[in-house]
XYZ file of C-alpha atoms in Angstrom:
358
model
C -0.257 0.140 -0.330
C 2.905 2.204 0.076
C 4.379 4.601 -2.679
C 7.776 4.456 -3.797
C 8.859 8.607 -2.898
C 10.296 10.326 -5.327
C 12.638 12.164 -3.172
C 14.575 10.174 0.118
C 12.031 9.011 2.801
C 12.063 10.001 6.744
C 13.907 7.299 8.595
C 11.643 5.511 10.992
C 13.340 6.597 13.581
C 13.125 10.071 12.450
C 9.535 9.683 11.995
C 8.874 8.210 15.071
C 10.774 11.200 17.418
C 9.158 14.328 15.394
C 5.248 12.569 15.617
C 6.182 12.424 19.578
C 7.735 15.651 20.318
C 4.490 17.302 17.607
C 2.453 14.950 19.914
C 3.897 16.854 22.860
C 3.192 20.264 21.258
C -0.875 18.980 20.491
C -1.360 17.886 24.005
C 0.274 21.766 25.533
C -1.977 22.963 22.557
C -4.627 21.498 23.701
C -4.872 22.389 26.979
C -3.895 25.738 26.661
C -6.859 26.822 23.384
C -9.954 27.646 24.696
C -12.756 29.799 25.934
C -9.974 31.217 28.639
C -6.640 30.769 27.043
C -3.589 29.184 29.147
C 0.402 30.450 28.002
C 1.907 27.150 27.453
C 4.695 28.603 29.983
C 1.969 28.210 32.548
C 0.035 24.870 31.404
C 3.662 23.182 31.671
C 3.606 24.555 34.991
C 0.644 23.452 36.265
C 1.126 20.277 34.532
C 4.827 20.105 36.274
C 2.964 21.299 39.953
C 0.502 18.510 39.526
C 2.916 15.782 39.719
C 4.725 16.871 42.738
C 7.201 19.560 40.906
C 7.875 21.165 44.413
C 10.565 23.899 42.635
C 7.630 25.432 40.485
C 5.817 28.422 41.592
C 1.879 28.324 41.547
C 1.738 32.066 39.964
C -2.022 31.266 38.485
C -5.407 31.659 39.797
C -7.312 28.045 41.071
C -9.065 28.949 37.786
C -7.313 28.589 35.387
C -5.667 25.169 37.390
C -8.945 23.682 37.753
C -9.704 23.968 33.793
C -6.649 22.806 32.781
C -6.274 20.319 35.179
C -10.151 18.796 35.416
C -11.677 20.031 32.278
C -8.846 20.193 29.137
C -6.608 17.421 30.271
C -9.243 14.526 30.588
C -10.254 16.220 27.246
C -7.413 16.378 25.346
C -6.104 12.830 27.053
C -9.000 11.272 25.508
C -8.754 12.527 22.298
C -4.991 10.825 21.783
C -5.908 7.651 23.213
C -8.586 7.173 21.046
C -7.466 8.697 17.629
C -4.031 6.527 18.749
C -6.343 3.986 18.585
C -8.575 4.364 15.794
C -5.445 4.586 14.037
C -4.083 0.683 15.147
C -6.960 -0.881 14.578
C -7.524 0.815 10.905
C -3.984 0.046 10.065
C -4.459 -3.906 11.223
C -7.703 -3.826 9.594
C -6.487 -2.930 5.982
C -3.809 -5.766 6.397
C -6.010 -8.483 7.897
C -8.950 -7.805 4.756
C -6.215 -6.899 2.367
C -7.929 -3.715 1.304
C -7.184 -0.264 1.467
C -11.462 1.077 2.079
C -11.085 -0.952 5.535
C -11.159 0.882 8.896
C -12.864 -0.052 12.452
C -16.148 0.600 11.951
C -17.026 -2.028 8.778
C -17.757 -5.049 11.126
C -20.595 -3.056 12.806
C -19.108 -2.708 16.469
C -20.299 1.050 16.015
C -23.925 0.690 15.515
C -23.750 -2.241 18.008
C -22.378 0.340 20.565
C -24.813 3.204 19.668
C -27.736 0.958 19.754
C -26.546 0.335 23.575
C -26.217 4.285 24.097
C -29.685 5.279 23.410
C -31.471 2.475 25.293
C -29.411 3.935 28.576
C -30.559 7.313 27.403
C -34.023 6.384 26.031
C -35.193 3.960 28.862
C -33.274 5.970 31.603
C -31.464 2.685 32.767
C -28.836 4.286 35.575
C -27.914 0.551 37.333
C -24.702 1.398 36.954
C -24.619 5.393 37.829
C -22.148 6.803 36.185
C -20.822 4.190 33.687
C -24.278 2.795 32.659
C -23.629 4.598 29.614
C -20.562 3.359 28.281
C -20.409 -0.073 29.624
C -24.178 -0.531 27.690
C -22.021 0.859 24.637
C -19.499 -1.996 25.479
C -21.731 -4.343 25.575
C -23.567 -3.600 22.228
C -20.462 -3.604 20.914
C -19.526 -6.887 22.007
C -23.236 -7.916 21.189
C -23.033 -6.888 17.075
C -19.392 -9.123 17.592
C -20.805 -12.223 18.368
C -23.796 -11.342 15.475
C -21.379 -10.502 12.622
C -19.063 -13.961 13.877
C -22.320 -16.435 14.066
C -23.883 -14.738 10.767
C -20.327 -15.354 8.917
C -19.756 -18.564 10.040
C -21.884 -20.548 7.426
C -21.055 -23.683 6.315
C -18.526 -23.284 9.380
C -15.891 -21.390 7.878
C -15.316 -17.297 7.987
C -14.140 -15.490 4.720
C -13.647 -11.992 4.161
C -16.270 -10.938 1.879
C -18.763 -12.732 4.512
C -17.671 -11.378 7.418
C -17.794 -7.819 5.944
C -21.484 -8.170 4.189
C -22.781 -9.721 7.521
C -20.993 -6.630 9.324
C -22.886 -3.816 6.245
C -25.813 -5.550 6.684
C -26.420 -6.197 10.582
C -24.916 -2.459 11.199
C -28.293 -1.224 9.257
C -30.351 -3.311 11.171
C -28.497 -1.886 14.346
C -28.927 1.489 13.170
C -32.581 1.282 12.399
C -33.353 -0.073 15.982
C -31.318 2.488 16.987
C -33.464 5.103 15.357
C -36.652 3.524 15.921
C -35.946 3.721 19.776
C -34.744 7.162 18.573
C -38.557 7.947 17.156
C -39.782 6.460 19.979
C -38.431 8.802 23.009
C -40.806 10.120 24.928
C -38.935 13.719 25.708
C -36.817 15.837 23.557
C -34.060 16.000 25.176
C -33.386 12.218 24.940
C -33.100 13.007 20.883
C -30.760 15.545 21.645
C -28.859 13.722 23.935
C -28.491 10.732 21.376
C -27.645 12.433 18.369
C -24.868 13.886 20.471
C -23.630 10.878 21.372
C -23.897 9.283 17.677
C -21.926 11.976 16.336
C -18.554 11.637 18.464
C -17.321 13.865 20.939
C -14.833 14.309 23.432
C -16.539 16.148 25.732
C -17.337 15.817 29.716
C -15.305 13.274 30.474
C -13.298 13.156 33.531
C -10.460 11.000 35.172
C -12.555 8.109 36.224
C -13.518 7.354 32.600
C -9.465 7.052 31.263
C -8.944 4.011 32.548
C -10.848 1.508 29.819
C -9.538 3.301 27.088
C -6.097 3.538 28.432
C -6.354 -0.331 29.180
C -7.633 -0.613 25.376
C -5.360 1.048 23.610
C -2.616 -0.372 25.333
C -3.117 -4.176 25.034
C -4.365 -3.766 21.493
C -1.419 -2.043 20.570
C 0.806 -4.437 22.595
C -0.386 -8.041 20.956
C -0.990 -5.967 17.277
C 3.354 -5.338 17.508
C 3.539 -8.886 18.648
C 1.612 -10.172 15.459
C 3.666 -7.725 13.254
C 5.564 -10.420 11.711
C 2.126 -12.182 10.821
C 0.459 -9.282 9.456
C 3.334 -8.185 7.026
C 2.980 -12.052 6.178
C -1.039 -11.234 5.063
C 0.476 -8.316 2.865
C 2.052 -10.677 0.262
C -1.484 -12.367 -0.040
C -3.383 -15.762 2.117
C -1.816 -18.427 -0.291
C 1.940 -16.942 0.330
C 1.145 -16.176 4.297
C -0.481 -19.973 4.737
C 3.054 -21.426 2.704
C 5.319 -20.454 4.941
C 3.343 -21.650 8.162
C 0.599 -18.577 8.964
C -3.105 -20.642 9.835
C -5.297 -17.497 8.267
C -8.572 -18.169 9.041
C -7.294 -19.035 13.019
C -4.932 -15.917 13.363
C -7.773 -13.459 11.097
C -10.550 -14.550 13.539
C -8.228 -13.880 16.917
C -7.487 -10.767 15.801
C -10.790 -9.953 14.109
C -11.689 -10.274 18.256
C -9.523 -8.179 19.161
C -9.673 -5.663 16.846
C -13.625 -5.449 17.601
C -12.952 -5.249 21.344
C -10.901 -2.435 20.988
C -12.854 -0.466 18.639
C -15.749 -0.678 21.584
C -14.399 0.283 23.977
C -12.825 3.668 22.210
C -16.726 3.672 21.097
C -18.162 3.680 24.713
C -15.632 6.329 25.368
C -16.581 9.154 22.721
C -19.016 7.515 20.165
C -18.504 6.812 16.834
C -15.920 8.752 15.166
C -15.276 7.811 12.297
C -12.356 8.337 9.029
C -9.329 7.943 11.213
C -8.475 4.454 10.676
C -8.604 4.830 7.079
C -7.133 8.154 6.909
C -4.074 7.214 9.077
C -2.513 4.339 8.295
C -2.391 5.371 4.509
C -0.629 8.673 5.504
C 1.804 6.942 7.606
C 3.298 4.277 5.119
C 3.549 6.642 2.923
C 6.617 7.742 5.029
C 7.738 4.795 6.989
C 6.397 2.115 4.354
C 4.839 -0.862 4.797
C 6.252 -2.885 7.591
C 3.612 -3.347 10.917
C 6.799 -2.705 13.263
C 7.112 0.829 12.233
C 3.479 0.834 10.837
C 1.871 0.839 14.065
C 3.686 2.912 16.802
C 4.285 5.500 13.663
C -0.030 5.130 13.428
C -0.732 5.448 17.177
C 1.801 9.058 17.206
C 0.198 10.027 13.459
C -3.633 9.427 15.163
C -3.185 10.725 18.412
C -2.245 14.191 16.825
C -4.458 14.117 14.726
C -7.621 13.978 16.852
C -6.344 15.912 19.367
C -6.204 18.738 16.438
C -9.876 17.601 15.641
C -10.606 18.572 19.044
C -9.011 21.652 19.284
C -10.552 22.980 15.991
C -13.837 21.919 17.245
C -13.766 23.672 20.084
C -12.631 26.768 18.719
C -14.160 27.544 14.967
C -17.524 27.557 15.924
C -17.345 29.018 19.436
C -19.014 29.681 21.974
C -20.636 26.517 19.654
C -19.048 23.179 20.208
C -18.583 21.185 16.866
C -19.332 17.406 17.574
C -15.788 16.166 16.840
C -16.866 13.119 14.718
C -18.505 15.986 12.238
C -15.526 17.026 11.519
C -13.562 13.978 11.101
C -16.194 13.240 8.966
C -15.574 16.832 6.671
C -12.123 15.270 6.675
C -12.730 11.539 5.738
C -15.214 11.567 3.583
C -13.301 13.363 0.596
C -10.042 11.668 1.342
C -12.844 8.109 0.910
C -14.027 9.212 -2.603
C -10.290 10.325 -3.396
C -9.098 6.892 -2.168
C -11.560 5.065 -4.351
C -10.704 6.782 -7.240
C -7.359 6.653 -6.957
C -7.241 2.209 -6.550
C -10.583 2.741 -9.533
C -7.431 4.604 -11.762
C -4.614 1.667 -10.649
C -7.435 -1.570 -11.541
C -7.547 -2.677 -7.842
C -10.868 -2.697 -7.455
C -11.315 -6.181 -9.333
C -8.338 -7.162 -7.162
C -10.147 -6.809 -4.114
C -13.652 -8.285 -5.451
C -11.375 -11.599 -6.268
C -10.882 -12.404 -2.802
C -8.492 -9.416 -1.587
C -11.035 -7.994 0.795
């Protein structure tokens, strides 16, 4: 999927270092920019002082400290985690399906998570208190995964094409069920809550909600890096991978479970934010090539940077109105998706995709 550049490609180490610095700059900007601007130097002072640096003299107001630590910091960190997770799962899914148009929502996981959240909002379920919505969204994601798996396993064998078609069909059914619940909601504020959640956003998060997406990202990246060689084998084709000792069907099944679970956790935390997992893998492969030992960590850093800045734009472009970050990623990803389709059509990849590369 990587394209040969006319000039010299930057080294993978240099790219990782540059993205790490860019991520630190992005996190600082995310904490500094907002309706109450905070100077970057003061942001670092507040953060380092909170981490126990006694040598920092607190010359800021308590209100600014609250804004940085309690309002913006959880939101910015969630954006980085979700962006990294979506980029990594998108990278792996494109390799597993050998389809450059694949992305984390292909299997209907986001639709299941959205339906779970709608059930909680419409019926006012508060059994688990403030975590009722993310737990229900995660359960919906798991349920949709199981349904897709059972549906696709016709004849005891799962093919990539059958799995994708099952995901699309079940996503349509789950989305219809969500809309039905929305239409039958008794109060208009419920409809607004559902609409805001399904558009994707990072607002309203607190520190207590961060541990689950952070854990999901850590596990997902660790497992995928351990399986990077097998992902590389799949790029050569199923027959070649099988010849080199890879049980393709079993490996794909395990990876689909992992990717769907990670995506379900991220959707539960931030709503369905699309196209991050589509765009970032292509950009990253242009920078570091196709080896997943390099692509996966680079995609994680790139996805984190992208979503942090998307959230900054969502908070500031139409201030004081806040645009759902999922709307901005769709505005970026939609044209990218169309360009990718046209590019692949010109290269004749559509024929290869339908022949079994998906």
